[in-house]
PDB file of C-alpha atoms in Angstrom:
ATOM      1  CA  MET J   1     247.471  58.843 163.779  1.00 78.00           C
ATOM      2  CA  ALA J   2     251.287  56.804 165.413  1.00 79.00           C
ATOM      3  CA  ALA J   3     248.599  55.396 167.346  1.00 79.00           C
ATOM      4  CA  ALA J   4     246.943  53.583 164.489  1.00 76.00           C
ATOM      5  CA  CYS J   5     249.710  52.830 162.824  1.00 78.00           C
ATOM      6  CA  PRO J   6     252.832  51.858 164.625  1.00 85.00           C
ATOM      7  CA  ASP J   7     255.256  49.446 162.585  1.00 88.00           C
ATOM      8  CA  LEU J   8     255.453  52.648 161.111  1.00 83.00           C
ATOM      9  CA  GLN J   9     257.140  54.700 164.406  1.00 87.00           C
ATOM     10  CA  LEU J  10     256.487  57.450 163.181  1.00 86.00           C
ATOM     11  CA  SER J  11     257.940  60.622 164.514  1.00 89.00           C
ATOM     12  CA  PHE J  12     255.773  64.312 164.571  1.00 90.00           C
ATOM     13  CA  ILE J  13     258.314  67.790 165.038  1.00 92.00           C
ATOM     14  CA  ASN J  14     255.979  70.170 165.511  1.00 93.00           C
ATOM     15  CA  ARG J  15     258.950  73.313 164.654  1.00 95.00           C
ATOM     16  CA  GLY J  16     255.390  76.552 164.972  1.00 94.00           C
ATOM     17  CA  ILE J  17     256.125  79.088 166.575  1.00 95.00           C
ATOM     18  CA  SER J  18     253.079  81.537 167.974  1.00 95.00           C
ATOM     19  CA  GLY J  19     253.455  85.163 166.606  1.00 96.00           C
ATOM     20  CA  ASN J  20     255.203  83.938 163.336  1.00 97.00           C
ATOM     21  CA  ARG J  21     254.735  85.517 159.663  1.00 98.00           C
ATOM     22  CA  VAL J  22     255.645  84.325 156.445  1.00 98.00           C
ATOM     23  CA  LYS J  23     258.558  86.576 156.058  1.00 98.00           C
ATOM     24  CA  ASP J  24     259.834  84.451 159.999  1.00 98.00           C
ATOM     25  CA  LEU J  25     259.452  80.448 158.944  1.00 98.00           C
ATOM     26  CA  GLN J  26     261.772  82.017 155.337  1.00 98.00           C
ATOM     27  CA  ALA J  27     264.431  83.327 157.581  1.00 98.00           C
ATOM     28  CA  ARG J  28     264.056  79.636 160.176  1.00 98.00           C
ATOM     29  CA  TRP J  29     263.096  77.269 156.827  1.00 98.00           C
ATOM     30  CA  GLU J  30     266.784  75.939 156.158  1.00 98.00           C
ATOM     31  CA  GLN J  31     267.225  75.306 160.079  1.00 97.00           C
ATOM     32  CA  ASP J  32     263.895  73.771 161.333  1.00 97.00           C
ATOM     33  CA  CYS J  33     262.253  72.083 158.364  1.00 98.00           C
ATOM     34  CA  LEU J  34     264.346  71.096 155.369  1.00 98.00           C
ATOM     35  CA  LYS J  35     268.007  69.727 157.954  1.00 98.00           C
ATOM     36  CA  LEU J  36     265.471  67.248 159.369  1.00 97.00           C
ATOM     37  CA  GLN J  37     264.267  65.842 155.635  1.00 97.00           C
ATOM     38  CA  PRO J  38     261.167  65.396 156.717  1.00 96.00           C
ATOM     39  CA  ASP J  39     258.913  62.893 154.425  1.00 94.00           C
ATOM     40  CA  TRP J  40     255.527  64.952 155.128  1.00 95.00           C
ATOM     41  CA  VAL J  41     255.384  69.359 155.586  1.00 97.00           C
ATOM     42  CA  SER J  42     252.241  70.433 157.221  1.00 97.00           C
ATOM     43  CA  ILE J  43     253.054  74.452 156.921  1.00 98.00           C
ATOM     44  CA  TYR J  44     250.231  76.756 158.566  1.00 98.00           C
ATOM     45  CA  ILE J  45     250.691  80.118 158.953  1.00 98.00           C
ATOM     46  CA  GLY J  46     248.558  83.134 157.950  1.00 98.00           C
ATOM     47  CA  ILE J  47     246.436  84.594 161.331  1.00 98.00           C
ATOM     48  CA  ASN J  48     249.586  86.728 161.921  1.00 98.00           C
ATOM     49  CA  ASP J  49     250.437  87.868 158.514  1.00 98.00           C
ATOM     50  CA  CYS J  50     246.930  89.125 158.919  1.00 98.00           C
ATOM     51  CA  TRP J  51     246.501  90.169 162.606  1.00 98.00           C
ATOM     52  CA  ARG J  52     249.911  92.308 162.292  1.00 98.00           C
ATOM     53  CA  ARG J  53     248.306  94.823 160.250  1.00 98.00           C
ATOM     54  CA  TYR J  54     245.680  95.490 163.027  1.00 97.00           C
ATOM     55  CA  ASP J  55     247.490  95.386 166.391  1.00 96.00           C
ATOM     56  CA  ARG J  56     250.468  96.923 165.144  1.00 97.00           C
ATOM     57  CA  ASN J  57     249.219  98.408 161.617  1.00 98.00           C
ATOM     58  CA  ASP J  58     252.326  95.920 159.722  1.00 98.00           C
ATOM     59  CA  PRO J  59     250.438  94.757 157.013  1.00 98.00           C
ATOM     60  CA  THR J  60     251.202  91.772 155.191  1.00 98.00           C
ATOM     61  CA  SER J  61     249.856  91.739 151.499  1.00 98.00           C
ATOM     62  CA  ALA J  62     248.238  88.713 149.652  1.00 98.00           C
ATOM     63  CA  GLU J  63     250.853  89.342 146.978  1.00 98.00           C
ATOM     64  CA  GLN J  64     254.170  89.450 150.156  1.00 98.00           C
ATOM     65  CA  PHE J  65     251.875  86.001 151.790  1.00 98.00           C
ATOM     66  CA  ALA J  66     251.369  84.910 148.327  1.00 98.00           C
ATOM     67  CA  SER J  67     256.221  85.792 147.518  1.00 98.00           C
ATOM     68  CA  GLY J  68     256.878  83.954 150.203  1.00 98.00           C
ATOM     69  CA  TYR J  69     254.961  81.372 150.879  1.00 98.00           C
ATOM     70  CA  ARG J  70     255.922  80.502 147.013  1.00 98.00           C
ATOM     71  CA  GLU J  71     259.203  80.475 147.550  1.00 98.00           C
ATOM     72  CA  LEU J  72     258.349  78.097 150.587  1.00 98.00           C
ATOM     73  CA  LEU J  73     257.061  75.804 148.585  1.00 98.00           C
ATOM     74  CA  VAL J  74     259.873  75.048 145.763  1.00 98.00           C
ATOM     75  CA  ARG J  75     262.992  74.761 148.403  1.00 98.00           C
ATOM     76  CA  THR J  76     261.404  72.180 149.887  1.00 98.00           C
ATOM     77  CA  GLN J  77     260.384  70.633 146.797  1.00 98.00           C
ATOM     78  CA  SER J  78     263.901  72.083 145.187  1.00 98.00           C
ATOM     79  CA  ALA J  79     265.722  70.388 148.489  1.00 98.00           C
ATOM     80  CA  LEU J  80     262.832  67.475 149.219  1.00 98.00           C
ATOM     81  CA  ASP J  81     261.035  64.538 148.092  1.00 96.00           C
ATOM     82  CA  ALA J  82     257.992  65.334 150.950  1.00 97.00           C
ATOM     83  CA  LYS J  83     254.603  65.235 150.820  1.00 96.00           C
ATOM     84  CA  LEU J  84     253.450  69.175 151.556  1.00 98.00           C
ATOM     85  CA  ILE J  85     250.471  70.270 153.232  1.00 97.00           C
ATOM     86  CA  LEU J  86     248.999  73.279 154.082  1.00 98.00           C
ATOM     87  CA  ILE J  87     246.755  74.499 156.875  1.00 98.00           C
ATOM     88  CA  GLU J  88     244.530  77.488 155.209  1.00 98.00           C
ATOM     89  CA  PRO J  89     244.157  80.024 158.206  1.00 98.00           C
ATOM     90  CA  PHE J  90     240.950  80.717 159.973  1.00 98.00           C
ATOM     91  CA  VAL J  91     239.068  84.139 162.231  1.00 98.00           C
ATOM     92  CA  LEU J  92     235.203  83.395 163.660  1.00 98.00           C
ATOM     93  CA  PRO J  93     233.236  86.762 164.238  1.00 98.00           C
ATOM     94  CA  VAL J  94     234.586  86.417 167.960  1.00 97.00           C
ATOM     95  CA  PRO J  95     235.015  89.142 169.345  1.00 97.00           C
ATOM     96  CA  ASP J  96     232.831  91.849 166.822  1.00 96.00           C
ATOM     97  CA  ASP J  97     236.184  93.300 165.733  1.00 96.00           C
ATOM     98  CA  ARG J  98     237.717  90.366 164.018  1.00 97.00           C
ATOM     99  CA  LYS J  99     234.660  90.777 161.395  1.00 97.00           C
ATOM    100  CA  GLN J 100     236.591  93.260 159.658  1.00 97.00           C
ATOM    101  CA  TRP J 101     239.667  91.010 159.833  1.00 98.00           C
ATOM    102  CA  ARG J 102     238.362  88.923 156.373  1.00 98.00           C
ATOM    103  CA  GLU J 103     239.453  91.879 154.135  1.00 98.00           C
ATOM    104  CA  ASP J 104     242.810  90.518 154.985  1.00 98.00           C
ATOM    105  CA  LEU J 105     242.405  87.398 155.894  1.00 98.00           C
ATOM    106  CA  ASP J 106     240.649  86.268 152.576  1.00 98.00           C
ATOM    107  CA  PRO J 107     243.198  86.561 149.650  1.00 98.00           C
ATOM    108  CA  LYS J 108     245.971  85.416 152.553  1.00 98.00           C
ATOM    109  CA  ILE J 109     242.924  82.401 152.145  1.00 98.00           C
ATOM    110  CA  ALA J 110     242.889  82.049 148.258  1.00 98.00           C
ATOM    111  CA  VAL J 111     246.134  82.103 147.953  1.00 98.00           C
ATOM    112  CA  VAL J 112     246.923  78.884 150.230  1.00 98.00           C
ATOM    113  CA  ARG J 113     243.941  76.938 148.737  1.00 98.00           C
ATOM    114  CA  GLU J 114     245.635  78.277 144.917  1.00 98.00           C
ATOM    115  CA  LEU J 115     249.479  77.717 146.407  1.00 98.00           C
ATOM    116  CA  ALA J 116     247.693  73.819 147.164  1.00 98.00           C
ATOM    117  CA  ARG J 117     246.991  73.245 143.861  1.00 98.00           C
ATOM    118  CA  GLU J 118     250.071  75.109 141.603  1.00 98.00           C
ATOM    119  CA  PHE J 119     252.181  71.671 143.556  1.00 98.00           C
ATOM    120  CA  GLY J 120     249.909  69.622 144.205  1.00 98.00           C
ATOM    121  CA  ALA J 121     248.987  69.328 147.892  1.00 98.00           C
ATOM    122  CA  LEU J 122     246.620  68.438 150.292  1.00 97.00           C
ATOM    123  CA  LEU J 123     244.432  71.488 152.016  1.00 97.00           C
ATOM    124  CA  ILE J 124     242.670  71.679 154.943  1.00 97.00           C
ATOM    125  CA  PRO J 125     240.220  73.420 154.691  1.00 98.00           C
ATOM    126  CA  LEU J 126     240.453  75.117 157.634  1.00 97.00           C
ATOM    127  CA  ASP J 127     238.006  78.295 158.050  1.00 98.00           C
ATOM    128  CA  GLY J 128     235.869  75.796 156.098  1.00 97.00           C
ATOM    129  CA  LEU J 129     235.822  73.358 158.464  1.00 98.00           C
ATOM    130  CA  PHE J 130     235.247  75.866 161.678  1.00 98.00           C
ATOM    131  CA  ALA J 131     232.734  78.123 159.953  1.00 98.00           C
ATOM    132  CA  GLN J 132     230.328  74.735 159.830  1.00 98.00           C
ATOM    133  CA  ALA J 133     231.371  74.405 162.693  1.00 98.00           C
ATOM    134  CA  SER J 134     230.127  77.918 164.613  1.00 98.00           C
ATOM    135  CA  MET J 135     226.746  76.825 163.426  1.00 98.00           C
ATOM    136  CA  THR J 136     226.696  73.105 166.331  1.00 98.00           C
ATOM    137  CA  ALA J 137     228.043  75.531 168.964  1.00 98.00           C
ATOM    138  CA  PRO J 138     229.135  79.141 169.147  1.00 98.00           C
ATOM    139  CA  PRO J 139     232.639  80.982 167.084  1.00 98.00           C
ATOM    140  CA  SER J 140     233.627  80.728 171.074  1.00 98.00           C
ATOM    141  CA  TYR J 141     233.102  77.279 172.114  1.00 98.00           C
ATOM    142  CA  TRP J 142     235.261  76.083 168.676  1.00 98.00           C
ATOM    143  CA  ALA J 143     238.375  80.083 169.327  1.00 98.00           C
ATOM    144  CA  PRO J 144     237.248  82.370 172.642  1.00 98.00           C
ATOM    145  CA  ASP J 145     239.355  85.140 170.727  1.00 98.00           C
ATOM    146  CA  GLY J 146     238.183  83.827 166.813  1.00 98.00           C
ATOM    147  CA  VAL J 147     241.923  82.795 166.504  1.00 97.00           C
ATOM    148  CA  HIS J 148     243.258  80.280 168.636  1.00 97.00           C
ATOM    149  CA  PRO J 149     241.767  77.331 169.089  1.00 98.00           C
ATOM    150  CA  SER J 150     239.852  75.396 171.853  1.00 98.00           C
ATOM    151  CA  ALA J 151     240.664  72.017 173.241  1.00 98.00           C
ATOM    152  CA  ALA J 152     237.505  71.521 170.731  1.00 98.00           C
ATOM    153  CA  GLY J 153     238.916  73.329 168.275  1.00 98.00           C
ATOM    154  CA  HIS J 154     242.167  71.690 168.326  1.00 96.00           C
ATOM    155  CA  SER J 155     240.259  67.788 168.822  1.00 96.00           C
ATOM    156  CA  LEU J 156     238.473  69.946 165.335  1.00 97.00           C
ATOM    157  CA  ILE J 157     242.679  70.655 163.207  1.00 96.00           C
ATOM    158  CA  ALA J 158     244.166  67.146 164.255  1.00 93.00           C
ATOM    159  CA  LYS J 159     240.829  65.151 163.239  1.00 93.00           C
ATOM    160  CA  ALA J 160     241.083  67.406 160.022  1.00 95.00           C
ATOM    161  CA  TRP J 161     244.233  66.570 159.212  1.00 94.00           C
ATOM    162  CA  LEU J 162     244.341  62.954 160.226  1.00 91.00           C
ATOM    163  CA  LYS J 163     241.624  62.364 157.562  1.00 92.00           C
ATOM    164  CA  ALA J 164     243.312  63.947 154.842  1.00 91.00           C
ATOM    165  CA  ALA J 165     247.148  62.145 155.928  1.00 88.00           C
ATOM    166  CA  GLY J 166     245.736  59.437 156.474  1.00 78.00           C
ATOM    167  CA  ALA J 167     243.490  58.544 153.772  1.00 62.00           C
ATOM    168  CA  GLU J 168     246.895  60.043 151.801  1.00 60.00           C
ATOM    169  CA  ALA J 169     249.084  57.846 154.028  1.00 56.00           C
ATOM    170  CA  VAL J 170     247.087  54.612 153.579  1.00 47.00           C
ATOM    171  CA  ALA J 171     246.325  55.538 150.067  1.00 47.00           C
ATOM    172  CA  ARG J 172     250.449  54.968 149.306  1.00 48.00           C
TER     173      ARG J 172
END
């Protein structure tokens, strides 16, 4: 996007931290987001809120997830005049045990979709995009462990983000 619009002199700041959950974002939101005064805020959270249920028996309920996520969005809209982009989490059935994660992740995906509607945010429907991509190549091609994208998976995410954000930016 920066290469396509050099006159805008865009800069991108990635504050993602591996393993973070929505409660972690809440704790660092002021410093890592609001103080930076961004024009756009893109949030991609949720798979670790699911994963911790299965690897540490430390679940985040859909209600806790929704409450924490909503709080981030309220704080953002109160402090900034930024455009919001919400990216839904995804999981692919690799290895087979990831299939059981659907029961925990699907309600969180529904939360992200509902919050996007509620807050007038752009939505990147990653779960559906990865499911669709898995019809053309095996799920492991896109995310070898069902969660962490391969280079091809990262490209899929980037293209979806650029399509949504780019269309919005051009419309402005």
